[in-house]
Amino acid sequence: MYPNLAKREHLKNLPALFEQFKDDSYDAVAVTHGPGLEPALWTGIEFAKKLAAEKNLPLLPTNHMEGHIISSLVQNGRLENIQLPVLALLVSGGHTELVLTKSWFKYEIVGKTLDDAVGEAFDKVARMLGLPYPGGPEISKLAQKHRGSQKLGQKNGLVEAEPTRGPFSGQVSAMPKLPRPMLNSGTCDFSFSGLKTAALYALRDLGGIQKLSADEIAAFAAEFEDAVADVFVAKARKALIDTGAQTFVIGGGVAANSYIREQLQKMVLDEFPDVEYRLPHLGITGDNAIMIAEAALCHLLTGDWHEPPKEFKATGNLSIAQKML
Ligand code: KG4
Ligand code: ZN
């Protein structure tokens, strides 16, 4: 991560944004105060404070993770007909957590990663496979190709044959099985650093990526994605049982992963027919400004808002379970 680069980008982009602000058609200013990279957060906060004071608008410091939850729940621009409790699986480059909402704007963490975030694991394993950053979408694409060719191979009875066909024929030598960390820990917590290390060793045992065909790299990507999906399904299942949540939602960059979306959906449909599964629009799974505006708007419209203390600060490690400002 490059906090100072992020800060510089903010300093460059915010004045351009300000230009668009000139038409005065806004009701409030929302700003992320955490979690995130403090220099970048701080730049945004200073800017928002000045803007709100100048335009005499309410200022709403907003939690980044609440933005992910609320924006993922919104459907067709509306936040309605949502049965509480809501269970959210938040999966991004910085976070992996299961968050329970029993009453609006109150959040309880029921499970979290004990080490790396899942997006970080996707990015690191992608790098091991020689794929560009961000690695999540790259792994997902390869895994999908692999599964598609496996299906085709099965249909043609070719899966057991020697790998003699072109790229993505799906015919690969046996791929190592990766671990599913903490699957049976009896908690809703996660761990991804062991999976990442296991991937590293497995690649080394295979002789490095130079020794692997495109098919084999795709098969490896699929095995990694499978491992992550298995863990998410098991932990989400446990959390749904433990909490009795009525709505299940996913958010954060990794929530764009189509295989993970589908596997979770299958589990909820099969095992929790009374639970509503809300899938966020692909355009808002990764970090964006709309999610912060939507979360702030919910607070504003429901009256759950007061003028923040003048000196409120950026909080890099702000937890969603922490009391709002
Ligand atoms: O929420 P986000 O945009 O930023 C953070 O707050 O971290 O998440 C970024 C993460 C990156 O690690 C990226 O590789 C991952 O989301 N990601 C994916 C996919 N699209 C983005 N991971 C798996 N599959 C995807 N399709
Ligand atoms: Zn995020």
mmCIF file of C-alpha atoms and ligand atoms in Angstrom, residues 35 64-65 68 91-95 251-253 285-288 291, ligand 2:
data_model
loop_
_atom_site.group_PDB
_atom_site.id
_atom_site.type_symbol
_atom_site.label_atom_id
_atom_site.label_comp_id
_atom_site.label_asym_id
_atom_site.label_seq_id
_atom_site.Cartn_x
_atom_site.Cartn_y
_atom_site.Cartn_z
ATOM 1 C CA PRO A 35 -10.996 2.404 8.397
ATOM 2 C CA HIS A 64 -16.114 2.690 5.275
ATOM 3 C CA MET A 65 -17.393 -0.787 6.230
ATOM 4 C CA HIS A 68 -20.062 -1.589 2.060
ATOM 5 C CA VAL A 91 -14.491 -9.338 2.009
ATOM 6 C CA SER A 92 -11.891 -6.958 0.634
ATOM 7 C CA GLY A 93 -8.196 -6.212 0.420
ATOM 8 C CA GLY A 94 -8.150 -4.976 4.013
ATOM 9 C CA HIS A 95 -10.995 -6.874 5.694
ATOM 10 C CA GLY A 251 -19.822 -6.636 0.218
ATOM 11 C CA GLY A 252 -16.280 -5.459 -0.533
ATOM 12 C CA GLY A 253 -14.044 -5.995 -3.558
ATOM 13 C CA THR A 285 -18.586 -4.116 -4.681
ATOM 14 C CA GLY A 286 -15.183 -2.414 -4.779
ATOM 15 C CA ASP A 287 -14.466 0.845 -2.993
ATOM 16 C CA ASN A 288 -16.477 3.759 -4.324
ATOM 17 C CA MET A 291 -21.443 3.627 -0.836
HETATM 18 ZN ZN ZN B 2 -13.481 -1.435 1.014
#
